[in-house]
């Protein structure tokens, strides 16, 4: 679509309505003709022998030593892939491209919030990664030592991750939007030996100090012996002698050459904390050979990526798994050129994404439904300011996409010519599991379609039997290369969470789903106490524990409530200490308190003051009933409640709040 040609107003609404009536969207003929995969037989071939299929993709990587066995399932669910093989992720992402003569290719067109630009080439990354790897080694960091990374969206975050991978030090990246107290917790759990951070971070024109906030907790963490500080915003910060070093000085002082360590295929590549059903986040452990095989293959085939000509942009933050797999490891393993943007989608204005798509000639764009809904709200005039004609494929991830947002994306951003790939996966799966192959699969708005070749997914009932076309639980029946290998230092919780409900060989996803008559998967949402806010996972227990840590709070129960902007929003039912009643000032205090403990993304959108919470006779809070109240549904069974009156009081309060909001 050329600038200025987007439909708007009534015409746009009409076209959206028409598209919503269309059940299926076949791959455009021209797209299919040029696609890397366009023969449906690929599904059968992969299904016949998935292990062989994955081995074929592993062969696309560089191995220092071949593997002895592709899949070792002798200790399920502790699977091993490419046993005996040796490789290095940093070598695969950098050295082999430089050796192949494409060192001058841009790996990232980086754009700063204030419009600064840096083109980072493969050779440039290779140079910096080697130096940082040497600097870390000089500080005694080696294979197996965890290195924390708490950085904004700047190229140094990629250098930091790959420097760790180069020397076999698993990284533990914490999303920049999490509070320093969350960073502390994650460093503590993983016993990190070093932390790579920045002086400050920029967000929407403001600069927020990072290093001083980090210093506040580091004193309590004896395991951290080294802190590397990127001078990002030019802030003056205190440096602790013997522990802290500036990133740029460290690079300058370090040796230029650092050979990539040949690492076992099962060597830990990273740990990434994500929310589970309890207040304690889970350290998802990914290893090297299988993960890299999975992310490279899915980057190539789900996005139909042709590294020589495509410009790829995954708009996630590197602090989430999407950033790990589809900003860093997948695209770099494929030798792709990507865009990396430091700022928010509405800064400096709401057209920044489209401006950058135009500027860098982006061909493949991957984002989250929540972001698409924001763009829809802002209006089609913003994308219409720019030429988006280079785009040829669009992707989404993180939550179910509502058909209207899908259709808007396809029409307004994709100009009807771009297939939309809705990709279902998780931090645990490491890479995309259910998604169309854009040259083969007909898409249906709202469905992630069918499993990637080599992946076996099913929807089952509580007994583990095929649920047919009824709603049930999503499971994965066969191991896949990028799967999590363990929860960091918590194998019991790993088995219990994922491989106990249906036995040690069936992975329990934790999502509800259904399949339609064509076998397409429709993922509905979580079945555990995990809330998905704007595609970000939070546990109700984690938020509750942050709220009750406020001295004036006696008790709290948190639920996810359907929200038209963020998919789900956090709604907290709170009982205060003593006779105190809640007011707006107290709501503000609680929100601030949660922001400090976890991060702004965990702040409750709604707080309902409750004199008491609905509990069973044994004292368990019945969140199901709170969900019913919040959604305005008829109440489910209340007979097991200790005090059924609690519910009528709460209903009145919620109804009063709704009236206030409507007024
Ligand atoms: O509930 C599913 C939802 O996000 C969860 C995984 O969250 P996380 O580990 O943070 O990873 C997000 C990015 C990979 C899933 O259990 N989810 C993710 N993608 C989709 C989705 N739900 C529906 N459709 C999707 N495409």
Short mmCIF file of N, CA and C in Angstrom, two decimals, residues 486-615:
data_model
loop_
_atom_site.label_atom_id
_atom_site.label_comp_id
_atom_site.label_asym_id
_atom_site.label_seq_id
_atom_site.Cartn_x
_atom_site.Cartn_y
_atom_site.Cartn_z
N UNK A 486 14.59 -28.15 31.55
CA UNK A 486 14.42 -28.26 32.99
C UNK A 486 13.96 -26.91 33.51
N UNK A 487 13.58 -26.84 34.78
CA UNK A 487 13.46 -25.56 35.44
C UNK A 487 14.75 -25.42 36.22
N UNK A 488 15.33 -24.24 36.14
CA UNK A 488 16.65 -24.06 36.71
C UNK A 488 16.70 -24.52 38.16
N UNK A 489 17.52 -25.54 38.41
CA UNK A 489 17.71 -26.11 39.74
C UNK A 489 16.41 -26.57 40.40
N UNK A 490 15.41 -26.93 39.59
CA UNK A 490 14.15 -27.37 40.18
C UNK A 490 13.49 -28.47 39.35
N UNK A 491 14.19 -29.62 39.22
CA UNK A 491 13.67 -30.68 38.36
C UNK A 491 12.31 -31.22 38.81
N UNK A 492 12.05 -31.17 40.11
CA UNK A 492 10.76 -31.70 40.59
C UNK A 492 9.60 -30.85 40.08
N UNK A 493 9.79 -29.53 40.17
CA UNK A 493 8.73 -28.64 39.70
C UNK A 493 8.57 -28.79 38.18
N UNK A 494 9.67 -29.02 37.49
CA UNK A 494 9.62 -29.24 36.03
C UNK A 494 8.73 -30.42 35.71
N UNK A 495 8.99 -31.54 36.38
CA UNK A 495 8.19 -32.76 36.11
C UNK A 495 6.74 -32.55 36.50
N UNK A 496 6.56 -31.95 37.66
CA UNK A 496 5.22 -31.75 38.20
C UNK A 496 4.39 -30.83 37.29
N UNK A 497 5.00 -29.74 36.82
CA UNK A 497 4.25 -28.76 36.04
C UNK A 497 3.92 -29.27 34.65
N UNK A 498 4.87 -29.91 34.01
CA UNK A 498 4.68 -30.19 32.58
C UNK A 498 4.48 -31.66 32.24
N UNK A 499 5.00 -32.53 33.07
CA UNK A 499 4.97 -33.94 32.66
C UNK A 499 4.38 -34.85 33.72
N UNK A 500 3.37 -34.38 34.44
CA UNK A 500 2.76 -35.30 35.40
C UNK A 500 1.29 -35.55 35.06
N UNK A 501 0.58 -34.52 34.59
CA UNK A 501 -0.86 -34.69 34.39
C UNK A 501 -1.17 -35.83 33.43
N UNK A 502 -0.43 -35.91 32.33
CA UNK A 502 -0.71 -36.96 31.34
C UNK A 502 0.51 -37.87 31.13
N UNK A 503 1.35 -38.00 32.14
CA UNK A 503 2.47 -38.91 32.03
C UNK A 503 3.73 -38.23 31.53
N UNK A 504 4.86 -38.98 31.59
CA UNK A 504 6.17 -38.36 31.37
C UNK A 504 6.51 -38.07 29.91
N UNK A 505 5.63 -38.47 28.97
CA UNK A 505 5.99 -38.20 27.58
C UNK A 505 5.01 -37.24 26.91
N UNK A 506 4.02 -36.75 27.65
CA UNK A 506 3.08 -35.78 27.09
C UNK A 506 3.26 -34.45 27.79
N UNK A 507 3.61 -33.44 27.03
CA UNK A 507 3.84 -32.12 27.60
C UNK A 507 2.51 -31.41 27.81
N UNK A 508 2.26 -31.04 29.06
CA UNK A 508 1.03 -30.33 29.42
C UNK A 508 1.28 -28.83 29.26
N UNK A 509 0.55 -28.22 28.32
CA UNK A 509 0.82 -26.84 27.91
C UNK A 509 0.32 -25.82 28.93
N UNK A 510 -0.91 -26.09 29.47
CA UNK A 510 -1.52 -25.10 30.36
C UNK A 510 -2.45 -24.16 29.63
N UNK A 511 -2.75 -24.46 28.35
CA UNK A 511 -3.70 -23.65 27.59
C UNK A 511 -4.94 -24.49 27.25
N UNK A 512 -6.09 -23.81 27.24
CA UNK A 512 -7.29 -24.44 26.72
C UNK A 512 -7.34 -24.18 25.22
N UNK A 513 -7.88 -25.15 24.47
CA UNK A 513 -7.95 -24.98 23.02
C UNK A 513 -9.05 -25.88 22.47
N UNK A 514 -9.39 -25.65 21.21
CA UNK A 514 -10.26 -26.60 20.53
C UNK A 514 -9.80 -26.73 19.09
N UNK A 515 -10.22 -27.81 18.46
CA UNK A 515 -9.88 -28.02 17.05
C UNK A 515 -11.17 -27.98 16.26
N UNK A 516 -11.10 -27.41 15.07
CA UNK A 516 -12.32 -27.39 14.26
C UNK A 516 -12.33 -28.59 13.31
N UNK A 517 -13.33 -28.65 12.47
CA UNK A 517 -13.48 -29.80 11.58
C UNK A 517 -12.31 -29.98 10.62
N UNK A 518 -11.60 -28.90 10.34
CA UNK A 518 -10.43 -29.00 9.46
C UNK A 518 -9.16 -29.34 10.24
N UNK A 519 -9.31 -29.56 11.54
CA UNK A 519 -8.13 -29.88 12.35
C UNK A 519 -7.34 -28.64 12.77
N UNK A 520 -7.90 -27.46 12.54
CA UNK A 520 -7.21 -26.23 12.94
C UNK A 520 -7.32 -26.03 14.45
N UNK A 521 -6.27 -25.49 15.04
CA UNK A 521 -6.25 -25.24 16.48
C UNK A 521 -6.67 -23.81 16.78
N UNK A 522 -7.55 -23.68 17.77
CA UNK A 522 -7.98 -22.37 18.26
C UNK A 522 -7.60 -22.31 19.72
N UNK A 523 -6.56 -21.58 20.03
CA UNK A 523 -6.10 -21.51 21.42
C UNK A 523 -6.95 -20.48 22.15
N UNK A 524 -7.46 -20.87 23.31
CA UNK A 524 -8.41 -20.00 24.01
C UNK A 524 -7.75 -19.18 25.10
N UNK A 525 -6.90 -19.79 25.87
CA UNK A 525 -6.23 -19.04 26.96
C UNK A 525 -5.75 -20.00 28.02
N UNK A 526 -5.18 -19.45 29.06
CA UNK A 526 -4.57 -20.26 30.11
C UNK A 526 -5.62 -20.99 30.96
N UNK A 527 -5.23 -22.16 31.45
CA UNK A 527 -6.12 -22.85 32.38
C UNK A 527 -5.58 -22.79 33.81
N UNK A 528 -4.42 -22.16 33.97
CA UNK A 528 -3.87 -22.07 35.33
C UNK A 528 -3.99 -20.62 35.81
N UNK A 529 -3.38 -20.32 36.94
CA UNK A 529 -3.52 -18.97 37.49
C UNK A 529 -2.49 -18.02 36.89
N UNK A 530 -2.43 -18.04 35.59
CA UNK A 530 -1.52 -17.15 34.88
C UNK A 530 -2.39 -16.18 34.08
N UNK A 531 -2.05 -14.89 34.17
CA UNK A 531 -2.80 -13.88 33.42
C UNK A 531 -1.94 -13.43 32.24
N UNK A 532 -2.59 -13.17 31.13
CA UNK A 532 -1.84 -12.73 29.96
C UNK A 532 -2.22 -11.27 29.67
N UNK A 533 -1.37 -10.36 30.13
CA UNK A 533 -1.64 -8.93 29.94
C UNK A 533 -0.79 -8.44 28.77
N UNK A 534 -1.42 -8.02 27.72
CA UNK A 534 -0.71 -7.54 26.53
C UNK A 534 0.34 -8.55 26.07
N UNK A 535 0.00 -9.82 26.13
CA UNK A 535 0.94 -10.84 25.67
C UNK A 535 2.04 -11.14 26.68
N UNK A 536 1.95 -10.57 27.88
CA UNK A 536 2.96 -10.84 28.90
C UNK A 536 2.36 -11.65 30.03
N UNK A 537 3.12 -12.65 30.42
CA UNK A 537 2.61 -13.58 31.40
C UNK A 537 2.86 -13.11 32.82
N UNK A 538 1.83 -13.14 33.64
CA UNK A 538 1.99 -12.79 35.05
C UNK A 538 1.21 -13.80 35.87
N UNK A 539 1.73 -14.13 37.04
CA UNK A 539 0.96 -15.09 37.84
C UNK A 539 0.12 -14.32 38.86
N UNK A 540 -1.10 -14.80 39.09
CA UNK A 540 -1.97 -14.12 40.06
C UNK A 540 -1.28 -14.13 41.43
N UNK A 541 -0.61 -15.23 41.75
CA UNK A 541 0.02 -15.35 43.06
C UNK A 541 1.15 -14.33 43.24
N UNK A 542 1.87 -14.08 42.14
CA UNK A 542 2.99 -13.13 42.19
C UNK A 542 2.45 -11.72 42.50
N UNK A 543 1.36 -11.35 41.82
CA UNK A 543 0.79 -10.02 42.02
C UNK A 543 0.15 -9.93 43.41
N UNK A 544 -0.51 -11.00 43.81
CA UNK A 544 -1.12 -11.01 45.16
C UNK A 544 -0.05 -10.83 46.22
N UNK A 545 1.06 -11.53 46.04
CA UNK A 545 2.07 -11.46 47.09
C UNK A 545 2.68 -10.06 47.13
N UNK A 546 2.76 -9.39 45.97
CA UNK A 546 3.24 -8.00 45.97
C UNK A 546 2.23 -7.10 46.69
N UNK A 547 0.94 -7.31 46.45
CA UNK A 547 -0.08 -6.43 47.06
C UNK A 547 -0.11 -6.63 48.58
N UNK A 548 -0.09 -7.89 49.01
CA UNK A 548 -0.19 -8.10 50.47
C UNK A 548 1.08 -7.69 51.21
N UNK A 549 2.15 -7.46 50.48
CA UNK A 549 3.36 -6.98 51.17
C UNK A 549 3.23 -5.50 51.54
N UNK A 550 2.16 -4.86 51.08
CA UNK A 550 1.91 -3.47 51.50
C UNK A 550 1.40 -3.51 52.94
N UNK A 551 1.96 -2.68 53.82
CA UNK A 551 1.62 -2.81 55.24
C UNK A 551 0.13 -2.63 55.56
N UNK A 552 -0.60 -1.92 54.71
CA UNK A 552 -2.01 -1.68 55.06
C UNK A 552 -2.95 -2.73 54.51
N UNK A 553 -2.40 -3.70 53.78
CA UNK A 553 -3.27 -4.71 53.16
C UNK A 553 -3.34 -5.96 54.02
N UNK A 554 -4.58 -6.44 54.22
CA UNK A 554 -4.75 -7.67 54.99
C UNK A 554 -4.75 -8.88 54.05
N UNK A 555 -5.44 -8.74 52.94
CA UNK A 555 -5.62 -9.89 52.06
C UNK A 555 -5.91 -9.42 50.64
N UNK A 556 -5.54 -10.24 49.66
CA UNK A 556 -5.82 -9.83 48.28
C UNK A 556 -6.02 -11.06 47.41
N UNK A 557 -6.90 -10.92 46.44
CA UNK A 557 -7.05 -11.98 45.43
C UNK A 557 -7.04 -11.30 44.07
N UNK A 558 -6.28 -11.89 43.15
CA UNK A 558 -6.10 -11.26 41.85
C UNK A 558 -6.63 -12.18 40.76
N UNK A 559 -7.31 -11.58 39.81
CA UNK A 559 -7.80 -12.38 38.68
C UNK A 559 -7.52 -11.63 37.37
N UNK A 560 -7.61 -12.36 36.28
CA UNK A 560 -7.50 -11.74 34.96
C UNK A 560 -8.89 -11.48 34.45
N UNK A 561 -9.11 -10.27 33.97
CA UNK A 561 -10.44 -9.91 33.49
C UNK A 561 -10.32 -9.55 32.01
N UNK A 562 -11.30 -9.97 31.22
CA UNK A 562 -11.24 -9.69 29.78
C UNK A 562 -11.13 -8.18 29.55
N UNK A 563 -10.20 -7.81 28.67
CA UNK A 563 -9.98 -6.38 28.44
C UNK A 563 -9.79 -6.15 26.95
N UNK A 564 -10.49 -5.17 26.43
CA UNK A 564 -10.45 -5.02 24.97
C UNK A 564 -9.11 -4.49 24.45
N UNK A 565 -8.33 -3.84 25.31
CA UNK A 565 -7.02 -3.36 24.87
C UNK A 565 -5.93 -4.41 25.07
N UNK A 566 -5.85 -4.90 26.32
CA UNK A 566 -4.70 -5.73 26.65
C UNK A 566 -5.02 -7.23 26.68
N UNK A 567 -6.17 -7.65 26.16
CA UNK A 567 -6.53 -9.07 26.18
C UNK A 567 -7.10 -9.42 27.54
N UNK A 568 -6.21 -9.38 28.55
CA UNK A 568 -6.66 -9.52 29.92
C UNK A 568 -6.10 -8.36 30.73
N UNK A 569 -6.81 -7.97 31.77
CA UNK A 569 -6.31 -6.92 32.66
C UNK A 569 -6.35 -7.46 34.07
N UNK A 570 -5.48 -6.91 34.91
CA UNK A 570 -5.42 -7.39 36.29
C UNK A 570 -6.47 -6.69 37.13
N UNK A 571 -7.28 -7.49 37.81
CA UNK A 571 -8.29 -6.94 38.71
C UNK A 571 -7.98 -7.51 40.10
N UNK A 572 -7.83 -6.63 41.08
CA UNK A 572 -7.46 -7.08 42.42
C UNK A 572 -8.60 -6.81 43.40
N UNK A 573 -8.97 -7.83 44.15
CA UNK A 573 -9.93 -7.68 45.24
C UNK A 573 -9.09 -7.58 46.51
N UNK A 574 -9.24 -6.47 47.22
CA UNK A 574 -8.33 -6.21 48.34
C UNK A 574 -9.09 -5.90 49.63
N UNK A 575 -8.64 -6.53 50.71
CA UNK A 575 -9.17 -6.23 52.03
C UNK A 575 -8.08 -5.50 52.80
N UNK A 576 -8.43 -4.35 53.36
CA UNK A 576 -7.43 -3.58 54.09
C UNK A 576 -7.43 -3.95 55.57
N UNK A 577 -6.34 -3.62 56.23
CA UNK A 577 -6.21 -3.87 57.67
C UNK A 577 -7.21 -3.02 58.44
N UNK A 578 -7.72 -3.52 59.53
CA UNK A 578 -8.56 -2.73 60.43
C UNK A 578 -9.85 -2.29 59.78
N UNK A 579 -10.30 -1.15 60.19
CA UNK A 579 -11.60 -0.66 59.73
C UNK A 579 -11.46 0.16 58.46
N UNK A 580 -10.24 0.36 58.05
CA UNK A 580 -9.96 1.29 56.96
C UNK A 580 -10.70 0.95 55.67
N UNK A 581 -11.30 1.94 55.06
CA UNK A 581 -11.93 1.74 53.76
C UNK A 581 -10.98 2.24 52.69
N UNK A 582 -11.11 1.70 51.48
CA UNK A 582 -10.20 2.10 50.41
C UNK A 582 -10.64 3.38 49.74
N UNK A 583 -9.68 4.12 49.20
CA UNK A 583 -10.01 5.32 48.42
C UNK A 583 -9.03 5.41 47.25
N UNK A 584 -9.20 6.45 46.43
CA UNK A 584 -8.36 6.58 45.24
C UNK A 584 -6.88 6.71 45.59
N UNK A 585 -6.62 7.39 46.67
CA UNK A 585 -5.25 7.59 47.12
C UNK A 585 -4.60 6.22 47.42
N UNK A 586 -5.39 5.36 48.04
CA UNK A 586 -4.90 4.02 48.38
C UNK A 586 -4.69 3.18 47.11
N UNK A 587 -5.57 3.36 46.13
CA UNK A 587 -5.40 2.64 44.86
C UNK A 587 -4.07 3.05 44.24
N UNK A 588 -3.81 4.36 44.23
CA UNK A 588 -2.56 4.86 43.64
C UNK A 588 -1.36 4.28 44.38
N UNK A 589 -1.47 4.24 45.71
CA UNK A 589 -0.36 3.69 46.52
C UNK A 589 -0.11 2.23 46.18
N UNK A 590 -1.20 1.47 46.05
CA UNK A 590 -1.04 0.04 45.77
C UNK A 590 -0.42 -0.19 44.39
N UNK A 591 -0.88 0.60 43.42
CA UNK A 591 -0.33 0.46 42.06
C UNK A 591 1.17 0.76 42.05
N UNK A 592 1.54 1.80 42.77
CA UNK A 592 2.94 2.19 42.86
C UNK A 592 3.75 1.09 43.56
N UNK A 593 3.16 0.52 44.59
CA UNK A 593 3.82 -0.53 45.36
C UNK A 593 4.10 -1.75 44.47
N UNK A 594 3.11 -2.12 43.67
CA UNK A 594 3.28 -3.28 42.77
C UNK A 594 4.32 -2.96 41.70
N UNK A 595 4.32 -1.72 41.21
CA UNK A 595 5.31 -1.33 40.20
C UNK A 595 6.71 -1.49 40.77
N UNK A 596 6.88 -1.12 42.02
CA UNK A 596 8.20 -1.22 42.65
C UNK A 596 8.60 -2.68 42.85
N UNK A 597 7.65 -3.49 43.27
CA UNK A 597 7.97 -4.90 43.55
C UNK A 597 8.18 -5.71 42.28
N UNK A 598 7.32 -5.53 41.29
CA UNK A 598 7.43 -6.37 40.09
C UNK A 598 7.79 -5.54 38.86
N UNK A 599 7.04 -4.49 38.63
CA UNK A 599 7.23 -3.69 37.42
C UNK A 599 5.89 -3.09 37.05
N UNK A 600 5.94 -2.05 36.22
CA UNK A 600 4.69 -1.34 35.90
C UNK A 600 3.66 -2.24 35.25
N UNK A 601 4.14 -3.22 34.50
CA UNK A 601 3.20 -4.06 33.76
C UNK A 601 2.30 -4.88 34.68
N UNK A 602 2.69 -5.01 35.96
CA UNK A 602 1.89 -5.84 36.88
C UNK A 602 0.90 -5.01 37.71
N UNK A 603 0.84 -3.69 37.46
CA UNK A 603 -0.09 -2.87 38.25
C UNK A 603 -1.53 -3.25 37.97
N UNK A 604 -2.34 -3.43 39.01
CA UNK A 604 -3.75 -3.77 38.74
C UNK A 604 -4.45 -2.62 38.02
N UNK A 605 -5.26 -2.97 37.04
CA UNK A 605 -6.03 -1.94 36.35
C UNK A 605 -7.23 -1.54 37.21
N UNK A 606 -7.79 -2.53 37.90
CA UNK A 606 -8.93 -2.24 38.78
C UNK A 606 -8.65 -2.78 40.17
N UNK A 607 -9.08 -1.99 41.18
CA UNK A 607 -9.01 -2.48 42.56
C UNK A 607 -10.42 -2.45 43.12
N UNK A 608 -10.87 -3.57 43.65
CA UNK A 608 -12.19 -3.61 44.29
C UNK A 608 -11.96 -3.83 45.78
N UNK A 609 -12.45 -2.90 46.60
CA UNK A 609 -12.27 -3.04 48.05
C UNK A 609 -13.27 -4.06 48.57
N UNK A 610 -12.79 -5.01 49.33
CA UNK A 610 -13.68 -6.07 49.80
C UNK A 610 -13.58 -6.17 51.33
N UNK A 611 -14.72 -6.31 51.99
CA UNK A 611 -14.67 -6.51 53.44
C UNK A 611 -14.19 -7.91 53.74
N UNK A 612 -14.49 -8.80 52.82
CA UNK A 612 -14.06 -10.19 52.98
C UNK A 612 -13.97 -10.80 51.58
N UNK A 613 -13.29 -11.93 51.46
CA UNK A 613 -13.17 -12.58 50.15
C UNK A 613 -13.89 -13.92 50.19
N UNK A 614 -14.43 -14.36 49.05
CA UNK A 614 -15.14 -15.64 49.07
C UNK A 614 -14.17 -16.79 49.28
N UNK A 615 -14.42 -17.55 50.33
CA UNK A 615 -13.50 -18.66 50.64
C UNK A 615 -14.27 -19.94 50.90
#
